Coordinates of C-alpha atoms in Angstrom, one line a residue:
Chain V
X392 CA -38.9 12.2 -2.9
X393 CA -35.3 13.6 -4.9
X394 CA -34.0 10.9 -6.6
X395 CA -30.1 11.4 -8.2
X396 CA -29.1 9.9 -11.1
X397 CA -25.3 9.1 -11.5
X398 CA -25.0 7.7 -15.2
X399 CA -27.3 9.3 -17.8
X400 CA -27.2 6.7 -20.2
X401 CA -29.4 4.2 -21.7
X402 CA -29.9 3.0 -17.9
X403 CA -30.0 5.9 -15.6
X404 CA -31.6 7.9 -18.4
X405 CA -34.2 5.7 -19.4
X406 CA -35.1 5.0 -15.5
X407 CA -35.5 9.1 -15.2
X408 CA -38.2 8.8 -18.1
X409 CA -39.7 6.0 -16.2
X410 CA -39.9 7.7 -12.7
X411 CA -41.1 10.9 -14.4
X412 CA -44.1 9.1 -16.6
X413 CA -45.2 7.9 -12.2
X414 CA -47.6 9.6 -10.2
X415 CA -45.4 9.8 -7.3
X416 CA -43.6 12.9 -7.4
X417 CA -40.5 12.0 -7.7
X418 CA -38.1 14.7 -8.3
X419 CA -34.8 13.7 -10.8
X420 CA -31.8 15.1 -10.5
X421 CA -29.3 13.6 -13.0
X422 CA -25.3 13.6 -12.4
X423 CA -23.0 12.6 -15.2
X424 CA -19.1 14.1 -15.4
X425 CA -19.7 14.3 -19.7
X426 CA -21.0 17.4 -20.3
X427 CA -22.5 16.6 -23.3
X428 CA -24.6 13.9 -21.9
X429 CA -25.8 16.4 -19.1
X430 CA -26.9 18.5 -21.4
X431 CA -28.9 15.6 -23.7
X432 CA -30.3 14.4 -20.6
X433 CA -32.3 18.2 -20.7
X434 CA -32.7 18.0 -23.7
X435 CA -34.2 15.0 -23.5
X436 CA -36.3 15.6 -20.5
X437 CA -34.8 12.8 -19.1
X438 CA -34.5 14.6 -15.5
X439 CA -35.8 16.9 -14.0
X440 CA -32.5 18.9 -13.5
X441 CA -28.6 18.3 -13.5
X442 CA -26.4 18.6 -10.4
X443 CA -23.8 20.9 -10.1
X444 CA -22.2 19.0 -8.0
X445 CA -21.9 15.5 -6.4
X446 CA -23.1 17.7 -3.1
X447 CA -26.3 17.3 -4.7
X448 CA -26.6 13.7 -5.2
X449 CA -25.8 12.8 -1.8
X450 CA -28.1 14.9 -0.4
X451 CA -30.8 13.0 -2.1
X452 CA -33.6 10.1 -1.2
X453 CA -32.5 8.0 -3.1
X454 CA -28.9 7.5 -5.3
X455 CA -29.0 5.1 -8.0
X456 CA -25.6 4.5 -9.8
X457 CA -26.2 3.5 -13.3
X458 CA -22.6 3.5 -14.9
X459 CA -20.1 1.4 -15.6
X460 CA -19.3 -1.5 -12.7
X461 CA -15.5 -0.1 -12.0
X462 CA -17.3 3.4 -11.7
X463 CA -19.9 1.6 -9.1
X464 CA -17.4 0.7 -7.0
X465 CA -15.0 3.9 -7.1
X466 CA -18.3 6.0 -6.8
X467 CA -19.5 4.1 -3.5
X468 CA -15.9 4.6 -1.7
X469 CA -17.4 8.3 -2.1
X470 CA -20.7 8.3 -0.6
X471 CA -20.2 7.5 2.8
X472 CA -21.2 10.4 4.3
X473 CA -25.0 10.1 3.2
X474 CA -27.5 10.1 6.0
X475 CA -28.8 6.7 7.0
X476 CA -32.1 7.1 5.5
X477 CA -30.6 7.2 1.8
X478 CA -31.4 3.9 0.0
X479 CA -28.2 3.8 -2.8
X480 CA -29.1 1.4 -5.6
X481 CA -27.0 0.2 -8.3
X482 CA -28.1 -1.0 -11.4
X483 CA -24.7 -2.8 -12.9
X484 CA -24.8 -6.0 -14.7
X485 CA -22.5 -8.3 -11.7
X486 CA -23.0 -8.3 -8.4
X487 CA -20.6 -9.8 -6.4
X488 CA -17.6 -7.4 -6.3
X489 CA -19.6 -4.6 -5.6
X490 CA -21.2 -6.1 -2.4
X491 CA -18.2 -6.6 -1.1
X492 CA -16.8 -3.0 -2.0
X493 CA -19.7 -1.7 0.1
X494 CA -18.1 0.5 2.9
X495 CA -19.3 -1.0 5.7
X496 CA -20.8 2.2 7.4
X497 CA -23.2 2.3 4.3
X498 CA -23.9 -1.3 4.0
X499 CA -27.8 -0.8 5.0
X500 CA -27.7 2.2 2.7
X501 CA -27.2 0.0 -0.3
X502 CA -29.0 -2.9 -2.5
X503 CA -27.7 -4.2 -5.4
X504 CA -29.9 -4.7 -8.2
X505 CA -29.6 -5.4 -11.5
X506 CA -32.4 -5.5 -14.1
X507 CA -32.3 -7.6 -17.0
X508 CA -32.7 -5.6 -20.0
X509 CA -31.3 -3.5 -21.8
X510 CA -30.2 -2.8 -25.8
X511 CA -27.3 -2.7 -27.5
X512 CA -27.1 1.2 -27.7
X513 CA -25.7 3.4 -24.8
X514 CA -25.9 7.3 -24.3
X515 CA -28.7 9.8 -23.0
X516 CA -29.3 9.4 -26.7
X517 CA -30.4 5.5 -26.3
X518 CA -32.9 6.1 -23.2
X519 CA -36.4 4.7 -24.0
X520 CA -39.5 4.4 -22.6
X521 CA -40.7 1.3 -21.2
X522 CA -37.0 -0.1 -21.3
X523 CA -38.0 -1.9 -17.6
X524 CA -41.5 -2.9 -18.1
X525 CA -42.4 -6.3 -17.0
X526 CA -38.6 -7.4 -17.3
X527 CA -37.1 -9.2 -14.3
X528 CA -34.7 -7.4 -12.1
X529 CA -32.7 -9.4 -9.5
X530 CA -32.6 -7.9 -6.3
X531 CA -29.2 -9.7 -4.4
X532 CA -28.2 -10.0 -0.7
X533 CA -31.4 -8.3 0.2
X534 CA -30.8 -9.4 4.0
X535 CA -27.6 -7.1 3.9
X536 CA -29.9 -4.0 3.2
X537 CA -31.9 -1.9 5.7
X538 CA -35.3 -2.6 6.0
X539 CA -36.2 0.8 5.0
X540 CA -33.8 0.8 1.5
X541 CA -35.2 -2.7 0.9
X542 CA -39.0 -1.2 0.9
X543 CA -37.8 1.7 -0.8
X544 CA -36.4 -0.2 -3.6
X545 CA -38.6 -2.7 -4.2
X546 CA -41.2 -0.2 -4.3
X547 CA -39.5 1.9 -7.2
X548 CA -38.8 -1.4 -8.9
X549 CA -42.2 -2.1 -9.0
X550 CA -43.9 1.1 -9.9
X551 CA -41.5 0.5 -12.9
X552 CA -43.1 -2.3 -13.9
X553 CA -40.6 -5.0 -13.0
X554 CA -40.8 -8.6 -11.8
X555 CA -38.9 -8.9 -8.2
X556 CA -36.7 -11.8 -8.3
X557 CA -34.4 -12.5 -5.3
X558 CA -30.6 -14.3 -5.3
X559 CA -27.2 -14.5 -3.9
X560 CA -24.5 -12.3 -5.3
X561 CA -22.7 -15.1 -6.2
X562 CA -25.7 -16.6 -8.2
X563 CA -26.1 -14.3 -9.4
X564 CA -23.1 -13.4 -10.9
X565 CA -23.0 -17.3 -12.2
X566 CA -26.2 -17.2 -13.8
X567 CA -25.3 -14.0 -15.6
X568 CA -22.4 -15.1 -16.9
X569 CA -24.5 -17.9 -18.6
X570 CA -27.2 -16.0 -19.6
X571 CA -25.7 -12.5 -20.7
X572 CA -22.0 -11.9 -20.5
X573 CA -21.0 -15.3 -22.5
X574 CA -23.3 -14.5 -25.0
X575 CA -21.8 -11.1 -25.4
X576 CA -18.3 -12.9 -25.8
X577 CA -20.0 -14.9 -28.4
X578 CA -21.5 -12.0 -30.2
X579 CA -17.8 -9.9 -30.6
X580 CA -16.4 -13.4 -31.3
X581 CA -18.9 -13.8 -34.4
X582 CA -18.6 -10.0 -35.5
X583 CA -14.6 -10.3 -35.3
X584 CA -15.0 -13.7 -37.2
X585 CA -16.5 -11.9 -40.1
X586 CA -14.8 -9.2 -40.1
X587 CA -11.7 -10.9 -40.6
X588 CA -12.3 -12.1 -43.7
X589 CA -11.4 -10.7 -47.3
X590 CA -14.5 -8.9 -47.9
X591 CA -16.9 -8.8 -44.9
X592 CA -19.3 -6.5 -47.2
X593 CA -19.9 -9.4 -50.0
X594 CA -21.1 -12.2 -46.7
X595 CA -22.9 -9.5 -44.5
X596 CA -24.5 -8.2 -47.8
X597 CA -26.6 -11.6 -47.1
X598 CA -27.7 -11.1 -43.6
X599 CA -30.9 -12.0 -42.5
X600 CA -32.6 -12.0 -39.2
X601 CA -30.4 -14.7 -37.5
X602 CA -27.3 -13.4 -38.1
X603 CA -28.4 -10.1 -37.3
X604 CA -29.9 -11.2 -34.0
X605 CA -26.5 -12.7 -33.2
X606 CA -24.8 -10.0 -33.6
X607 CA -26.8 -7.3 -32.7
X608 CA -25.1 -6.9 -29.2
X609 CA -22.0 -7.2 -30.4
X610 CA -22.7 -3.1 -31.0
X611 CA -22.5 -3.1 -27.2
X612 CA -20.0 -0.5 -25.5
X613 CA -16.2 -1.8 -25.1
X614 CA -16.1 0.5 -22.1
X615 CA -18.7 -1.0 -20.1
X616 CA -18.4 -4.5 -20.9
X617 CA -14.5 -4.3 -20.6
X618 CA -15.3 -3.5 -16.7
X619 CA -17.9 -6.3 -16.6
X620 CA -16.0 -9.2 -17.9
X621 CA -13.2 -8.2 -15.4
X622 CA -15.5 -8.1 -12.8
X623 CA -17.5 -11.7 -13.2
X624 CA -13.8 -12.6 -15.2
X625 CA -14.3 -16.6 -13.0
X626 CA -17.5 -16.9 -13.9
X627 CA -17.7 -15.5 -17.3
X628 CA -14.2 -18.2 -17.9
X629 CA -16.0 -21.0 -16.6
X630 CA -19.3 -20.4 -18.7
X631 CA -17.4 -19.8 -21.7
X632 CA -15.5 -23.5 -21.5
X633 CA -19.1 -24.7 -21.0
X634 CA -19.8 -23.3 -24.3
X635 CA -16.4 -24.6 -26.3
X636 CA -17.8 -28.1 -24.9
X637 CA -21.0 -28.0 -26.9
X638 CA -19.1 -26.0 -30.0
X639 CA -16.4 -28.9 -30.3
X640 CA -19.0 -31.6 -29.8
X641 CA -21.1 -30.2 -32.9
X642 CA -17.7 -29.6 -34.6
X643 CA -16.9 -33.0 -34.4
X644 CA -20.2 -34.4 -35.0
X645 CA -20.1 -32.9 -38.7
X646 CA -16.6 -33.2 -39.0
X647 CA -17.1 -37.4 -38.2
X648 CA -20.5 -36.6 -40.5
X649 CA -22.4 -38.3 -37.2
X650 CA -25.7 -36.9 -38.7
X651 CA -27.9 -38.6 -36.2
X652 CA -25.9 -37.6 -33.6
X653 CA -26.0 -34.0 -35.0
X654 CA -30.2 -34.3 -35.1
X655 CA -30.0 -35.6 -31.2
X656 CA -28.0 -32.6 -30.2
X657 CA -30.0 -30.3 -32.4
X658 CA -33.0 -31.4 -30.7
X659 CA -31.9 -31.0 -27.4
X660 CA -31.1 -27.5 -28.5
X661 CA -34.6 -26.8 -28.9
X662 CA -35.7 -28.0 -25.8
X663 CA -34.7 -24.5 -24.1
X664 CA -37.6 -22.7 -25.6
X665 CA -39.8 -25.3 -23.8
X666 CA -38.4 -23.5 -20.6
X667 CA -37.6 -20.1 -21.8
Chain D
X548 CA -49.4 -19.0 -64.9
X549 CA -49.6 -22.4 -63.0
X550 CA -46.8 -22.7 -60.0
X551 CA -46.5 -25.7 -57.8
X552 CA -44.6 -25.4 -54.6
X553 CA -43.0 -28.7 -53.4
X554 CA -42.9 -28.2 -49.5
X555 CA -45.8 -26.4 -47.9
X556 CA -43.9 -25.4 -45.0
X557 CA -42.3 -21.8 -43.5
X558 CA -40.7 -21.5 -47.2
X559 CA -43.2 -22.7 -49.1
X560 CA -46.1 -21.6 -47.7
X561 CA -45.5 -18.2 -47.5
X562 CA -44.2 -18.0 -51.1
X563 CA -47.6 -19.2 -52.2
X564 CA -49.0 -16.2 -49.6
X565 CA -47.1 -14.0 -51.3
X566 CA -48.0 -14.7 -54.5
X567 CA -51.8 -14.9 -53.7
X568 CA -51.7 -11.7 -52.9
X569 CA -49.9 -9.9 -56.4
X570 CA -52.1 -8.9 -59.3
X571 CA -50.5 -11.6 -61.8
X572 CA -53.2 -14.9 -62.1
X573 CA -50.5 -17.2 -60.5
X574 CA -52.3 -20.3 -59.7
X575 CA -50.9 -22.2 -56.8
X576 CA -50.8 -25.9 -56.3
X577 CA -49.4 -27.4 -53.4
X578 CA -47.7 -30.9 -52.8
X579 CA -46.3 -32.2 -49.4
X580 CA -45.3 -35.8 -48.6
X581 CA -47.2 -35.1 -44.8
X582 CA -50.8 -35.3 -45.1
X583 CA -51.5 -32.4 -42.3
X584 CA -49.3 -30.4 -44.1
X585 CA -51.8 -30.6 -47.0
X586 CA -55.1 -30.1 -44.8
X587 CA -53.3 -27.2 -42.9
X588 CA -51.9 -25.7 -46.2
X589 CA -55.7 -25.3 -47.6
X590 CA -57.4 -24.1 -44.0
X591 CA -54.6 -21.7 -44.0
X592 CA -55.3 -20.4 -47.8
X593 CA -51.8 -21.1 -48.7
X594 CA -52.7 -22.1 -51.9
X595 CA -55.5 -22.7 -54.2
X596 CA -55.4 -26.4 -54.2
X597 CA -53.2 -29.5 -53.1
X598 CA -51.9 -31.7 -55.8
X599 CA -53.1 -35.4 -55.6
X600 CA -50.0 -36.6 -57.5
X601 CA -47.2 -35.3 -58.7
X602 CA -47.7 -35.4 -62.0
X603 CA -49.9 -32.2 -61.7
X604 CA -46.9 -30.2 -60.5
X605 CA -44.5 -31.6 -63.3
X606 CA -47.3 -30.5 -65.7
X607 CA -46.8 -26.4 -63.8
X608 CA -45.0 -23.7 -65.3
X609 CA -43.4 -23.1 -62.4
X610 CA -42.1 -25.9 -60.0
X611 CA -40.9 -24.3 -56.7
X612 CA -38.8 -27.2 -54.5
X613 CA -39.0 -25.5 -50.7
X614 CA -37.8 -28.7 -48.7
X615 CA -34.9 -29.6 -47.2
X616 CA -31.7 -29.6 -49.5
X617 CA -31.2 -33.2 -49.2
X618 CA -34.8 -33.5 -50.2
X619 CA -34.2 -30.9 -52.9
X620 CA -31.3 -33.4 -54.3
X621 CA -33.5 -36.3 -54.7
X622 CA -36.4 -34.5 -56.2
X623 CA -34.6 -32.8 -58.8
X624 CA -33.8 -36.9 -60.3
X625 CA -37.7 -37.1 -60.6
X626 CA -38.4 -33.6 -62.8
X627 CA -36.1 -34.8 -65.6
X628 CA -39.9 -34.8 -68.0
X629 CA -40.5 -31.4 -67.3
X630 CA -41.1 -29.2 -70.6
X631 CA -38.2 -27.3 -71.8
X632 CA -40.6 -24.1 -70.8
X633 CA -40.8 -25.4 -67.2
X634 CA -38.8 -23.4 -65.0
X635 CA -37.6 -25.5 -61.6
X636 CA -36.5 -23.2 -58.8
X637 CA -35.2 -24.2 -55.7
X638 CA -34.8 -22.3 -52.3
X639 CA -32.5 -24.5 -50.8
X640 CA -29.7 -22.6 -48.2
X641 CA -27.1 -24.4 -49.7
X642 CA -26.2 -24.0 -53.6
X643 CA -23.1 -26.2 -54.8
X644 CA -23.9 -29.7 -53.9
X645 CA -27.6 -28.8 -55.4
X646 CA -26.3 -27.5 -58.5
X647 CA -24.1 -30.4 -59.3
X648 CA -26.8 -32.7 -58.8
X649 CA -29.3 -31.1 -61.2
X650 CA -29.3 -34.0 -63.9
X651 CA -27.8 -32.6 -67.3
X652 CA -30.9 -32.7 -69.3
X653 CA -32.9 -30.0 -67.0
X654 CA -30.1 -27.6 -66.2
X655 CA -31.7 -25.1 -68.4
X656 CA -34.8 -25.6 -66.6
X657 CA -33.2 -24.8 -63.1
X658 CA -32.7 -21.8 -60.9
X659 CA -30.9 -21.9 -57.9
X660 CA -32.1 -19.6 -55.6
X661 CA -31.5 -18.8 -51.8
X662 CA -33.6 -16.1 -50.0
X663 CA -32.2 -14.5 -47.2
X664 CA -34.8 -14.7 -45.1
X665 CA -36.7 -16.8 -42.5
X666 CA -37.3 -17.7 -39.0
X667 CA -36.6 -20.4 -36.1
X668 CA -40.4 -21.6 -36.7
X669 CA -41.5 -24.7 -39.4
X670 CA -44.2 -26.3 -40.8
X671 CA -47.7 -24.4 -42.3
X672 CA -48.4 -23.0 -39.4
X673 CA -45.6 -21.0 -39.5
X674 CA -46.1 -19.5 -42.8
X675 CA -46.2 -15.7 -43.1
X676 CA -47.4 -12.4 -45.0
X677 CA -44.4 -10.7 -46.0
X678 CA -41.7 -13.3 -45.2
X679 CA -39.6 -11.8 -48.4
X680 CA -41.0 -8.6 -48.9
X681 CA -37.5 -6.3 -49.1
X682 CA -35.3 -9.0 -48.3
X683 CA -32.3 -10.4 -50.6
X684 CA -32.4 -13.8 -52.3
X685 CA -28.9 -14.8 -53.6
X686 CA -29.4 -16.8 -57.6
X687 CA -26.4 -18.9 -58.2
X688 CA -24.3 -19.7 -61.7
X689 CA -27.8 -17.8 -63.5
X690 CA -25.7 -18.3 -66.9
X691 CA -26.6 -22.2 -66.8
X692 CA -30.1 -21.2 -66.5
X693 CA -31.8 -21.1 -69.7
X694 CA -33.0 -17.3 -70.9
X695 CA -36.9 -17.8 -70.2
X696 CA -36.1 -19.2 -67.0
X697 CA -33.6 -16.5 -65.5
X698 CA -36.7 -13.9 -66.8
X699 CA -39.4 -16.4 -65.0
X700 CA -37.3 -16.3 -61.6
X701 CA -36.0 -13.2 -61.6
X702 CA -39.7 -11.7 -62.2
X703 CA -41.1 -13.5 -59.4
X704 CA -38.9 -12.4 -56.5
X705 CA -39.1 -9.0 -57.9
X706 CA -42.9 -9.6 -58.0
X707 CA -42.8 -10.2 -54.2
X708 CA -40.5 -7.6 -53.2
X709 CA -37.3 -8.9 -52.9
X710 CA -33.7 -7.4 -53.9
X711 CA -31.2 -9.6 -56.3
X712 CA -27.8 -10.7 -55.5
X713 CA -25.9 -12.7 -58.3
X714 CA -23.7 -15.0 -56.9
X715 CA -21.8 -18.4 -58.0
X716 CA -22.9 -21.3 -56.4
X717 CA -19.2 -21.9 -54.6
X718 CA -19.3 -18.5 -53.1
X719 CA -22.6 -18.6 -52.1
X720 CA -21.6 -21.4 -49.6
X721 CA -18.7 -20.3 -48.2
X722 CA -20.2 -16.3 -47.1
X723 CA -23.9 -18.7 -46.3
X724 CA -22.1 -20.1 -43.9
X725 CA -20.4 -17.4 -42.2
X726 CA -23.9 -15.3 -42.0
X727 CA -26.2 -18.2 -41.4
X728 CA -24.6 -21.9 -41.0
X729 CA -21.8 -21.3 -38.3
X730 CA -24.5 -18.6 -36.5
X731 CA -26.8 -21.6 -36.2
X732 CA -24.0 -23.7 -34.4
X733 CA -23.6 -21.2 -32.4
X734 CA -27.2 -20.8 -31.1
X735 CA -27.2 -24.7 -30.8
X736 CA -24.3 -24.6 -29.0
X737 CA -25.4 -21.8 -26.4
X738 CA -28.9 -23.6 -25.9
X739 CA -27.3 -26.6 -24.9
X740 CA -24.8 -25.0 -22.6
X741 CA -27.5 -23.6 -20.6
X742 CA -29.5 -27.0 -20.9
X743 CA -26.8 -28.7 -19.4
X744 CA -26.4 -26.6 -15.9
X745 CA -27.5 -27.7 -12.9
X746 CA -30.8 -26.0 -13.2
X747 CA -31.2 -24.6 -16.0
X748 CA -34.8 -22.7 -15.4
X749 CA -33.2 -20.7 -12.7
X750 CA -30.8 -19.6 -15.1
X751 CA -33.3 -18.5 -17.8
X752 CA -35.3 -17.0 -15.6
X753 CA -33.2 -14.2 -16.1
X754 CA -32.8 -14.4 -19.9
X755 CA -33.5 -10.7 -21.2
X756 CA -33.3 -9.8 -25.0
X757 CA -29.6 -10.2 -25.8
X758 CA -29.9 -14.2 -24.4
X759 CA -33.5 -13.9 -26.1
X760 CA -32.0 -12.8 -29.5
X761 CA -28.6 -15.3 -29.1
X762 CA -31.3 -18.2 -28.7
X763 CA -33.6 -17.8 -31.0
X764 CA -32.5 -20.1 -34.2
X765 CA -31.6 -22.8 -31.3
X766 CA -35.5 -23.4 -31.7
X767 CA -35.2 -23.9 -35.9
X768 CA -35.9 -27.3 -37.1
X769 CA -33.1 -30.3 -36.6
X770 CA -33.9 -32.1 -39.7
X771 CA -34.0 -29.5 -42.0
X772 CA -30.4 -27.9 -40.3
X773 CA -28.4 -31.7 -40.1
X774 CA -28.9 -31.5 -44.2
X775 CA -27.6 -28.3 -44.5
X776 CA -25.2 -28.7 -42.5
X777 CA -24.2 -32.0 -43.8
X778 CA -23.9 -30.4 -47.6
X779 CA -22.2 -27.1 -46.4
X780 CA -19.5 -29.4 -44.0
X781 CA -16.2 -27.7 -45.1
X782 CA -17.5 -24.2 -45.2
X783 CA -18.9 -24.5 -42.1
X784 CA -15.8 -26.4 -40.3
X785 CA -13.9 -23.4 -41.6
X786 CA -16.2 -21.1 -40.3
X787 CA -16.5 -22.5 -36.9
X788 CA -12.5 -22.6 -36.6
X789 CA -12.5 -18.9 -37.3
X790 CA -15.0 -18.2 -35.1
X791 CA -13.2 -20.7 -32.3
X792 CA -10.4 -18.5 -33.2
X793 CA -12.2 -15.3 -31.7
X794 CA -13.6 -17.0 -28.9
X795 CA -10.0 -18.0 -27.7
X796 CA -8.5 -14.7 -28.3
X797 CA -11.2 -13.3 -26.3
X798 CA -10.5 -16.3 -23.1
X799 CA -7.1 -15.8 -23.2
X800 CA -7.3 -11.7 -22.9
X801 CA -9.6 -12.0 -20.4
X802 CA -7.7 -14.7 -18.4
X803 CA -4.6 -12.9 -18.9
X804 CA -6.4 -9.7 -17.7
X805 CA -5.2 -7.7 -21.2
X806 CA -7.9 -5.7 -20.7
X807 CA -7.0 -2.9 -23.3
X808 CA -6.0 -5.5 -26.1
X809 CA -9.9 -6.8 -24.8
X810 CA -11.5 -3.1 -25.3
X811 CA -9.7 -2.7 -28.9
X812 CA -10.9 -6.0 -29.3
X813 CA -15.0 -4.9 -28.5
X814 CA -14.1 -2.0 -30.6
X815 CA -13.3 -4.0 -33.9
X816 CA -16.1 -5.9 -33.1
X817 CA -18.4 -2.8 -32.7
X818 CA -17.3 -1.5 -36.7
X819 CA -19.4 -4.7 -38.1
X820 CA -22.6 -2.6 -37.4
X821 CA -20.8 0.2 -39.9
X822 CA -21.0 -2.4 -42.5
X823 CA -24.5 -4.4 -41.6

């Protein structure tokens, strides 16, 4: 089975090491338009091969798109012409838009996935081993999807390692927004905060894990999560507002010195690892 | 050399760990107000023995407060007998209100310390090996510490592998809580967002390592944060405003859809890792 990768990044690039380390043989073909990453991805052994051209790729088994969410959608606008037993999988980080960018003469073609995990580094350079290992990826809209390109997904998905879970696009997109893209606002928000000051070298000089940990994704590429937070923009707003809430509520709390107030809230804080 | 560690929790206990371990005959005694602390502290091999009153630690060499900093106030009013030889060292994460409080007669006994180090988890059971091994710990106004007992404290974090920033006590509190005060709010604040949704499990059920990471110090303990948070208030009102600052510049690009002014803005926020 040919698989073509389009994005050979931390994603697409650590998926090829994935599908190459299976005992299906699976063949890799990798597609990226920087040169340089084509030629890390060889490097790399990341893929078996690089395309030539996007020919290539469409003539494959199976197409996943592993860039940037605006690149998802442009790209899909071009791969109408596949034959109808293609399964196309993206892997970008919202949902919703993209469904509905489908063309519909490739609608059965397609399923949207998007596997929750990832790092703060992006490149061939950042691909790992084991980045999808028993972490979740949500599968969306699966009744859009041919029968076919639902098996054949859910089977690579699983030979990865992966826990299946199913959900709306527009879910899906809401819980994201909570549980990833927010927190990434919150992560350049903190790094900005600090560097602002006089001298952000004296205060990070005293880092420890936490603050490290809270900022580690703000590292994350401007490029892709520019397109993100345009794309899941309502969703990401709302979740953000949700988060001022608590922030003003513990700002008043020591600004009124409410201590006991403070300890209540703190606890309920900790209640989330009880469910995490 | 005789050192008795008030507080045998996270702190505490893996300070006596860590000095178990060294070559120099440091003999530990423990003290701690909660009775389970004390069994746990001596099934765990925390320390060589648990002190029976407190007289026995007053009597140490070394007299190690790792409780909260409220606790670390009221404490410091009961050591004013301590020999002149006696050095008291506190690892309190906030410095000025401390240092004021230390009563005029044992100033030259005193060492306020603050290592940079630590994790969500509290109590005994959460002590561990190498909690400061190659981490910083931040000593504050060391010129009113007497000679013998900047030597004493200064040879003891060295002792356990830890790297010395001199700082004054006012500084201190103002970078602490931009690295490690406001971060908590934030973690706080993000937990209880989640909490707060409809259905919160479905939401975490996608949680991957950025939420992970964002969420961990939501889980750190509320009694000991409300103090610190109650003797660092202005710092950490100023920090949050800062950081509230961000946060709205980031909302406000992305609900005016400035989404170049937004990827300059992830770029800035990217350079903090040059620093870090």
């Amino acid at each position: 089975m040919t698989v073509g990768i389009i994005g050979l990044g931390l994603m697409g690039g650590s998926l090829g090491i994935a599908l190459k380390s299976l005992e299906t043989p699976y063949h890799i073909i990798g597609y990226d338009h920087n040169a340089t990453h084509c030629r890390e991805a060889i490097e790399l052994d990341l893929v078996d091969r690089v395309a030539i051209s996007m020919d290539e790729i469409i003539a494959c088994d199976v197409i996943i798109l592993s860039i940037p969410v605006n690149g998802i959608i442009k790209s899909l606008q071009n791969l109408t012409t596949v034959d109808s037993h293609t399964t196309i999988i993206d892997l970008g980080s919202t949902k919703e838009k993209i469904v509905e960018s489908v063309p519909s003469e490739i609608r059965a073609n397609f399923v949207a996935a998007h596997p929750m995990t990832g790092t703060e580094k992006f490149g061939p350079t950042a691909a790992i081993d084991q980045l999808y290992r028993d972490k979740v990826v949500v599968l969306c809209d699966m009744e859009d999807s041919g029968e076919r390109q639902q098996r054949v997904a859910k089977s690579i998905f699983r030979e990865i390692g992966m826990k299946l879970v199913f959900m709306g696009a527009k879910e899906h997109d809401r819980h994201a927004a909570f549980i990833s893209h927010m927190p990434h606002a919150l992560s350049f928000s903190l790094a900005n905060a600090v560097m602002r000051q006089e001298d952000p070298k004296s205060i990070t000089a005293l880092a420890g894990g936490g603050f490290r940990d809270m900022s580690r994704i703000a590292k994350s590429s401007p490029h892709m999560w520019e397109d993100v937070f345009r794309q899941n923009r309502d969703n990401l707003l709302t979740a953000i507002a949700y988060f001022q809430d608590e922030l003003n509520r513990c700002k008043s709390m020591v600004e009124d010195e409410e201590w006991d107030n403070l300890n209540r809230w703190m606890s309920d804080a900790n209640r989330l690892h009880d469910i995490l």
